[in-house]
Coordinates of C-alpha atoms and ligand atoms in Angstrom, one line a residue:
X270 CA -3.7 -43.8 92.7
X271 CA -3.3 -43.2 96.1
X272 CA 0.8 -44.1 95.7
X273 CA 1.0 -42.2 92.4
X274 CA -0.7 -39.4 94.1
X275 CA 1.9 -39.5 97.4
X276 CA 4.9 -39.5 94.7
X277 CA 3.7 -36.4 92.4
X278 CA 3.2 -34.6 96.1
X279 CA 6.7 -35.4 97.3
X280 CA 8.3 -34.8 94.3
X281 CA 6.5 -31.2 94.2
X282 CA 8.3 -30.5 97.6
X283 CA 11.5 -31.6 96.5
X284 CA 11.6 -29.4 93.1
X285 CA 9.7 -26.0 94.4
X286 CA 10.4 -26.4 98.4
X287 CA 7.3 -25.4 101.4
X288 CA 4.0 -25.4 99.9
X289 CA 0.9 -25.0 101.5
X290 CA -2.3 -27.4 100.6
X291 CA -4.5 -25.3 98.5
X292 CA -1.0 -24.5 96.3
X293 CA -0.4 -28.3 96.1
X294 CA -3.6 -29.4 95.4
X295 CA -3.7 -26.6 92.6
X296 CA -0.7 -27.5 90.8
X297 CA -1.4 -31.4 90.9
X298 CA -4.7 -30.9 89.8
X299 CA -6.1 -33.1 92.9
X300 CA -8.9 -32.1 95.6
X301 CA -7.9 -30.4 98.6
X302 CA -8.9 -33.3 100.8
X303 CA -7.1 -35.7 98.9
X304 CA -4.0 -33.5 99.2
X305 CA -4.8 -32.9 103.2
X306 CA -5.1 -36.6 103.7
X307 CA -2.0 -37.2 102.0
X308 CA 0.1 -34.2 103.6
X309 CA -1.2 -35.7 107.1
X310 CA 0.3 -39.1 106.5
X311 CA 3.3 -37.8 105.2
X312 CA 3.8 -35.9 108.3
X313 CA 2.9 -38.8 111.0
X314 CA 5.3 -40.4 109.2
X315 CA 8.2 -37.9 109.5
X316 CA 8.8 -37.3 105.6
X317 CA 7.2 -33.7 105.9
X318 CA 7.5 -31.4 108.4
X319 CA 5.7 -27.8 109.2
X320 CA 7.7 -25.1 108.1
X321 CA 5.6 -22.7 109.3
X322 CA 2.8 -20.0 108.0
X323 CA 2.4 -18.6 104.5
X324 CA 0.9 -15.5 103.3
X325 CA -3.0 -15.0 103.8
X326 CA -5.0 -14.4 100.6
X327 CA -8.0 -13.1 102.7
X328 CA -8.8 -16.1 105.4
X329 CA -6.4 -17.8 107.8
X330 CA -2.8 -17.9 107.2
X331 CA -2.1 -21.5 105.5
X332 CA 0.3 -24.2 107.1
X333 CA 3.3 -24.1 104.9
X334 CA 5.3 -28.1 104.7
X335 CA 8.3 -29.0 103.7
X336 CA 10.4 -32.2 103.2
X337 CA 12.3 -33.1 106.6
X338 CA 15.9 -34.0 104.5
X339 CA 17.0 -36.1 107.3
X340 CA 13.8 -38.2 107.7
X341 CA 15.1 -41.2 105.1
X342 CA 18.5 -42.0 103.6
X343 CA 19.6 -43.5 100.6
X344 CA 22.8 -45.4 100.2
X345 CA 24.5 -45.3 96.9
X346 CA 27.6 -47.6 96.1
X347 CA 29.8 -47.1 92.8
X348 CA 32.0 -50.6 92.2
X349 CA 34.8 -49.4 90.2
X350 CA 37.6 -51.0 88.6
X351 CA 40.3 -49.8 91.3
X352 CA 37.6 -48.9 94.4
X353 CA 34.5 -49.2 96.1
X354 CA 32.4 -46.0 97.1
X355 CA 30.1 -46.1 99.6
X356 CA 27.5 -43.1 100.1
X357 CA 25.1 -41.9 102.4
X358 CA 22.6 -39.4 100.9
X359 CA 19.8 -37.3 102.5
X360 CA 16.4 -36.4 100.9
X361 CA 17.8 -32.8 99.4
X362 CA 20.7 -34.8 97.8
X363 CA 23.5 -34.1 100.3
X364 CA 26.0 -36.4 101.2
X365 CA 26.4 -37.1 105.3
X366 CA 29.0 -39.3 104.6
X367 CA 31.0 -41.0 102.2
X368 CA 33.8 -43.8 102.4
X369 CA 36.5 -44.8 99.4
X370 CA 37.8 -48.4 99.7
X371 CA 40.4 -50.2 97.9
X372 CA 39.1 -52.9 95.9
X373 CA 40.4 -56.2 97.6
X374 CA 43.3 -58.0 96.4
X375 CA 41.6 -61.3 95.8
X376 CA 38.4 -59.8 93.3
X377 CA 35.9 -62.5 94.2
X378 CA 32.2 -61.3 94.5
X379 CA 32.1 -61.9 98.5
X380 CA 35.1 -59.8 99.3
X381 CA 33.1 -57.0 97.4
X382 CA 29.9 -57.6 99.8
X383 CA 32.0 -57.9 103.1
X384 CA 34.1 -54.4 101.9
X385 CA 30.3 -52.8 101.3
X386 CA 28.8 -54.1 104.5
X387 CA 32.0 -53.3 106.3
X388 CA 31.9 -49.5 104.6
X389 CA 28.1 -48.8 105.6
X390 CA 29.1 -50.0 109.4
X391 CA 31.5 -47.4 109.5
X392 CA 29.4 -44.7 107.9
X393 CA 26.5 -45.3 110.5
X394 CA 28.5 -45.0 113.2
X395 CA 30.7 -41.8 111.9
X396 CA 27.6 -40.1 110.8
X397 CA 24.9 -41.1 113.7
X398 CA 22.4 -42.0 111.2
X399 CA 19.9 -43.8 112.7
X400 CA 19.8 -47.5 110.6
X401 CA 16.4 -48.0 110.6
X402 CA 15.9 -44.4 108.7
X403 CA 17.9 -46.0 105.5
X404 CA 15.4 -46.6 102.7
X405 CA 17.9 -49.0 100.6
X406 CA 20.9 -49.3 98.6
X407 CA 21.6 -48.4 94.8
X408 CA 24.8 -50.3 93.4
X409 CA 26.6 -49.1 90.5
X410 CA 28.6 -51.9 88.5
X411 CA 30.6 -51.6 85.6
X412 CA 29.0 -54.5 83.4
X413 CA 26.1 -56.2 82.0
X414 CA 23.6 -56.5 84.9
X415 CA 20.2 -58.1 84.9
X416 CA 18.3 -54.8 86.8
X417 CA 15.4 -57.4 87.4
X418 CA 17.0 -59.9 89.3
X419 CA 19.9 -57.8 90.1
X420 CA 22.4 -60.2 88.9
X421 CA 25.4 -59.1 87.5
X422 CA 27.0 -61.1 84.4
X423 CA 31.4 -61.5 83.9
X424 CA 32.1 -58.0 83.9
X425 CA 34.9 -57.7 81.7
X426 CA 37.1 -55.3 84.3
X427 CA 35.9 -57.3 87.3
X428 CA 38.1 -60.8 86.7
X429 CA 36.9 -63.3 89.0
X430 CA 33.5 -62.3 88.8
X431 CA 31.4 -65.0 86.6
X432 CA 27.3 -65.0 86.9
X433 CA 26.9 -63.4 90.5
X434 CA 23.6 -62.6 92.3
X435 CA 24.8 -59.4 93.8
X436 CA 21.3 -57.9 95.0
X437 CA 20.3 -61.2 96.5
X438 CA 23.8 -61.4 98.4
X439 CA 24.0 -57.7 99.4
X440 CA 20.2 -57.8 100.5
X441 CA 20.7 -61.2 102.6
X442 CA 24.1 -59.5 104.1
X443 CA 22.7 -56.0 105.1
X444 CA 18.7 -56.9 105.5
X445 CA 18.1 -53.6 103.3
X446 CA 16.4 -53.4 99.7
X447 CA 19.3 -53.5 97.2
X448 CA 19.0 -52.8 93.7
X449 CA 21.7 -53.0 90.8
X450 CA 22.4 -51.4 87.5
X451 CA 24.8 -50.6 85.1
X452 CA 27.3 -48.3 85.5
X453 CA 26.2 -46.0 82.5
X454 CA 22.6 -46.5 83.5
X455 CA 23.3 -45.3 86.7
X456 CA 25.3 -42.0 85.8
X457 CA 22.5 -41.2 83.3
X458 CA 20.0 -41.0 86.2
X459 CA 22.2 -39.3 88.4
X460 CA 22.7 -36.5 85.8
X461 CA 19.0 -36.6 85.2
X462 CA 18.1 -36.1 88.8
X463 CA 20.6 -33.9 90.1
X464 CA 23.1 -33.2 87.4
X465 CA 22.9 -31.5 83.7
X466 CA 20.0 -33.3 82.7
X467 CA 17.5 -31.9 85.7
X468 CA 15.2 -30.0 83.1
X469 CA 14.7 -33.0 80.8
X470 CA 12.7 -36.0 80.4
X471 CA 14.2 -37.7 77.1
X472 CA 18.2 -38.0 77.8
X473 CA 20.9 -40.0 76.0
X474 CA 23.9 -39.8 78.3
X475 CA 27.3 -40.8 76.7
X476 CA 30.4 -41.6 78.9
X477 CA 34.0 -41.6 76.8
X478 CA 36.4 -43.4 79.2
X479 CA 38.7 -46.3 78.4
X480 CA 35.3 -47.4 76.2
X481 CA 32.1 -45.7 75.0
X482 CA 28.9 -46.2 77.0
X483 CA 25.6 -44.9 77.5
X484 CA 22.0 -44.9 79.0
X485 CA 19.0 -43.4 78.2
X486 CA 16.4 -41.8 80.0
X487 CA 12.9 -41.7 78.2
X488 CA 10.0 -39.7 79.4
X489 CA 11.5 -39.3 82.8
X490 CA 12.4 -42.8 83.3
X491 CA 15.8 -45.4 82.3
X492 CA 15.2 -47.5 79.5
X493 CA 16.5 -50.7 79.6
X494 CA 15.0 -52.0 76.5
X495 CA 14.3 -55.8 76.1
X496 CA 17.2 -56.9 78.2
X497 CA 19.7 -54.9 80.2
X498 CA 22.0 -53.9 77.4
X499 CA 20.1 -50.8 76.3
X500 CA 22.4 -47.5 75.2
X501 CA 25.5 -49.4 74.4
X502 CA 25.8 -46.9 71.7
X503 CA 29.8 -47.5 71.4
X504 CA 29.1 -50.8 69.6
X505 CA 27.7 -48.5 66.6
X506 CA 29.5 -49.2 63.5
X507 CA 31.1 -45.9 62.0
X508 CA 33.7 -47.4 60.0
X509 CA 33.1 -50.3 57.6
X510 CA 36.7 -51.5 57.6
X511 CA 37.6 -49.9 60.4
X512 CA 40.1 -51.2 63.0
X513 CA 39.0 -54.4 65.0
X514 CA 37.3 -53.8 68.5
X515 CA 36.9 -56.0 71.7
X516 CA 33.5 -57.1 70.5
X517 CA 34.5 -58.7 67.3
X518 CA 33.0 -56.4 65.0
X519 CA 35.3 -53.8 62.7
X520 CA 34.8 -49.6 63.2
X521 CA 32.6 -49.2 66.0
X522 CA 32.5 -45.7 67.6
X523 CA 34.3 -47.0 70.5
X524 CA 37.6 -48.1 68.3
X525 CA 37.5 -45.1 67.0
X526 CA 36.7 -42.6 69.5
X527 CA 37.3 -44.0 72.6
X528 CA 40.3 -43.4 75.5
X529 CA 42.0 -46.9 74.8
X530 CA 41.4 -45.8 70.9
X531 CA 43.3 -42.6 71.6
X532 CA 46.3 -44.9 73.0
X533 CA 46.3 -46.9 70.0
X534 CA 46.0 -43.4 67.5
X535 CA 49.3 -41.6 69.7
X536 CA 51.2 -44.9 69.2
X537 CA 50.5 -45.0 65.6
X538 CA 51.5 -41.4 64.9
X539 CA 54.7 -41.5 67.1
X540 CA 55.8 -44.5 65.1
X541 CA 55.2 -43.1 61.7
X542 CA 57.8 -40.4 63.3
X543 CA 54.9 -37.7 64.8
X544 CA 56.9 -35.8 67.8
X545 CA 56.1 -35.6 71.4
X546 CA 58.1 -35.0 74.3
X547 CA 55.5 -36.5 76.3
X548 CA 55.6 -40.0 75.3
X549 CA 59.4 -41.4 74.7
X550 CA 58.4 -45.0 74.1
X551 CA 55.5 -45.8 72.1
X552 CA 55.3 -49.1 73.4
X553 CA 54.2 -48.0 77.0
X554 CA 51.6 -45.7 76.9
X555 CA 48.6 -45.7 79.0
X556 CA 45.4 -44.0 78.8
X557 CA 46.5 -42.3 82.0
X558 CA 49.3 -40.9 80.3
X559 CA 47.0 -39.7 77.6
X560 CA 44.5 -37.8 80.0
X561 CA 47.8 -36.3 81.7
X562 CA 49.2 -35.0 78.2
X563 CA 45.5 -33.8 77.3
X564 CA 45.8 -31.7 80.8
X565 CA 49.1 -30.3 80.0
X566 CA 48.1 -29.6 76.3
X567 CA 50.6 -31.5 74.2
X568 CA 49.6 -31.0 70.7
X569 CA 50.2 -34.2 69.0
X570 CA 47.5 -35.9 71.5
X571 CA 45.2 -32.6 71.2
X572 CA 45.1 -33.1 68.0
X573 CA 44.1 -36.9 67.7
X574 CA 41.8 -35.9 70.8
X575 CA 40.2 -33.4 68.2
X576 CA 39.9 -36.2 65.7
X577 CA 38.3 -38.5 67.9
X578 CA 35.6 -35.9 69.1
X579 CA 34.5 -35.5 65.4
X580 CA 34.1 -38.9 65.1
X581 CA 31.9 -38.9 68.6
X582 CA 30.0 -36.1 67.1
X583 CA 29.3 -38.4 64.2
X584 CA 28.2 -41.4 65.9
X585 CA 26.0 -39.5 68.5
X586 CA 23.8 -37.7 65.3
X587 CA 23.0 -41.4 64.5
X588 CA 21.6 -42.0 68.0
X589 CA 20.1 -38.5 68.0
X590 CA 18.1 -39.1 65.1
X591 CA 16.9 -43.0 66.6
X592 CA 15.7 -41.2 69.7
X593 CA 15.6 -37.2 69.3
X594 CA 16.6 -36.4 73.1
X595 CA 16.4 -33.2 74.6
X596 CA 19.5 -33.5 76.0
X597 CA 22.6 -35.1 75.3
X598 CA 24.8 -35.0 78.3
X599 CA 28.2 -36.2 77.7
X600 CA 30.7 -37.3 80.7
X601 CA 33.7 -39.7 81.4
X602 CA 37.4 -39.2 82.1
X603 CA 38.1 -38.2 78.3
X604 CA 36.1 -34.7 78.4
X605 CA 36.8 -34.1 81.7
X606 CA 40.7 -34.0 81.0
X607 CA 39.8 -32.1 77.3
X608 CA 36.5 -30.3 77.9
X609 CA 36.7 -29.3 74.1
X610 CA 35.3 -32.9 73.5
X611 CA 32.1 -31.4 73.8
X612 CA 31.7 -28.8 71.9
X613 CA 33.8 -30.3 69.0
X614 CA 31.6 -33.2 69.0
X615 CA 28.3 -31.2 69.3
X616 CA 29.3 -28.9 66.3
X617 CA 29.9 -32.1 63.9
X618 CA 26.5 -33.9 65.5
X619 CA 24.6 -30.9 64.7
X620 CA 26.4 -30.7 61.2
X621 CA 24.6 -34.3 60.5
X622 CA 21.7 -33.5 62.1
X623 CA 18.1 -33.1 60.1
X624 CA 17.4 -29.5 60.4
X625 CA 14.1 -30.1 62.1
X626 CA 16.4 -31.9 65.1
X627 CA 19.0 -29.4 65.0
X628 CA 17.3 -26.4 67.5
X629 CA 15.7 -29.3 69.4
X630 CA 18.7 -31.2 71.1
X631 CA 21.1 -30.0 73.4
X632 CA 24.6 -31.1 74.0
X633 CA 26.5 -30.5 77.0
X634 CA 29.1 -31.8 79.5
X635 CA 27.9 -34.0 82.5
X636 CA 28.4 -31.7 85.6
X637 CA 28.6 -34.4 88.6
X638 CA 32.0 -35.6 87.5
X639 CA 33.7 -38.6 88.9
X640 CA 30.2 -38.3 90.9
X641 CA 27.6 -39.0 88.6
X642 CA 27.7 -42.8 89.2
X643 CA 27.5 -42.7 93.1
X644 CA 24.8 -39.9 93.0
X645 CA 22.6 -42.2 90.7
X646 CA 23.3 -45.0 92.7
X647 CA 21.5 -43.4 96.1
X648 CA 19.1 -41.9 92.9
X649 CA 18.1 -45.2 92.3
X650 CA 16.5 -45.6 96.0
X651 CA 15.2 -42.2 95.9
X652 CA 13.2 -42.5 92.6
X653 CA 10.8 -44.9 94.3
X654 CA 10.3 -42.0 96.8
X655 CA 9.5 -39.4 94.0
X656 CA 8.2 -41.2 90.8
X657 CA 5.4 -43.8 90.5
X658 CA 6.4 -46.8 87.9
X659 CA 3.9 -49.3 86.8
X660 CA 5.4 -52.5 87.2
Ligands
ZN19 ZN1 32.8 -52.8 69.1

């Protein structure tokens, strides 16, 4: 109970800024002595500090307290296909420092562990942050993760990785509490805590990059389902006889509306004689080229991206009917290059939604951009301070 109240009080400071004990007690519906005791402990541990005095409501002026943003820090790590990012975040979600590391040539897990450790060392030296003030490390990885044990299972984008106990390897190396989570879940958490999802408790986060994935926040907490694959909306079937997906099924949302689907559609159209000054050779089109063509406003790619956006909207409608989130947050490289994707898919989804649902769900663009994963990785650590979960 004490832990739960402590988290509740800290979260009020995080959201509302400086407060006096009486106001905290009133808002948190706790007794004055209980709040007073918790605040005293938090001041002693350095997490809270005295801000000054507030306005008097008759008697003595009350002492105002606030979070000490530099009391403790969280490390966020984003492991992606081409780079590792390591960042140090303070209690007010400001980055005090970040390092970008090119993914090691030999892609074995140990090389990643060594690089993360070296990156954190450099950060600590550069920022002068005392190592004892680091609360823990959250790691985002592109692939299936058992977040209980922190084991990563054969991520398709990281060849050379089998079943890797990443959490225990990092904890041994760093002597720091580590949490490991799949990238889409982490990005969902990042948007919930510090991005487009801050005002919602039920969120569906969807990313559209080369593939399509997602993460679910239900009742303010990450939903992991029975195993660790919840939120994989990219493999919802949209077309029974559609093209074959990497997963072996046909007509998945991912094979119709993702970045790689768009690459395939551009190739098909050019082979059929469509004109595009961007792609002289249909056999050599990469996802990056398509993103560039979108940014430049190439009409063929734009038309096909609009088509993909409508299909995404149809897929979203099914998922919204199942979960009725307050907010759907759409992120990833494709909507970043083609922002219309959000509006087109939102219109299409709403067209298909039960009218009772339609006005209750907001569909919006993510707002942390490529930072949603590293931010969410740090939030995995901060979450323990500001929320209480029965585990
Ligand atoms: Zn599939």
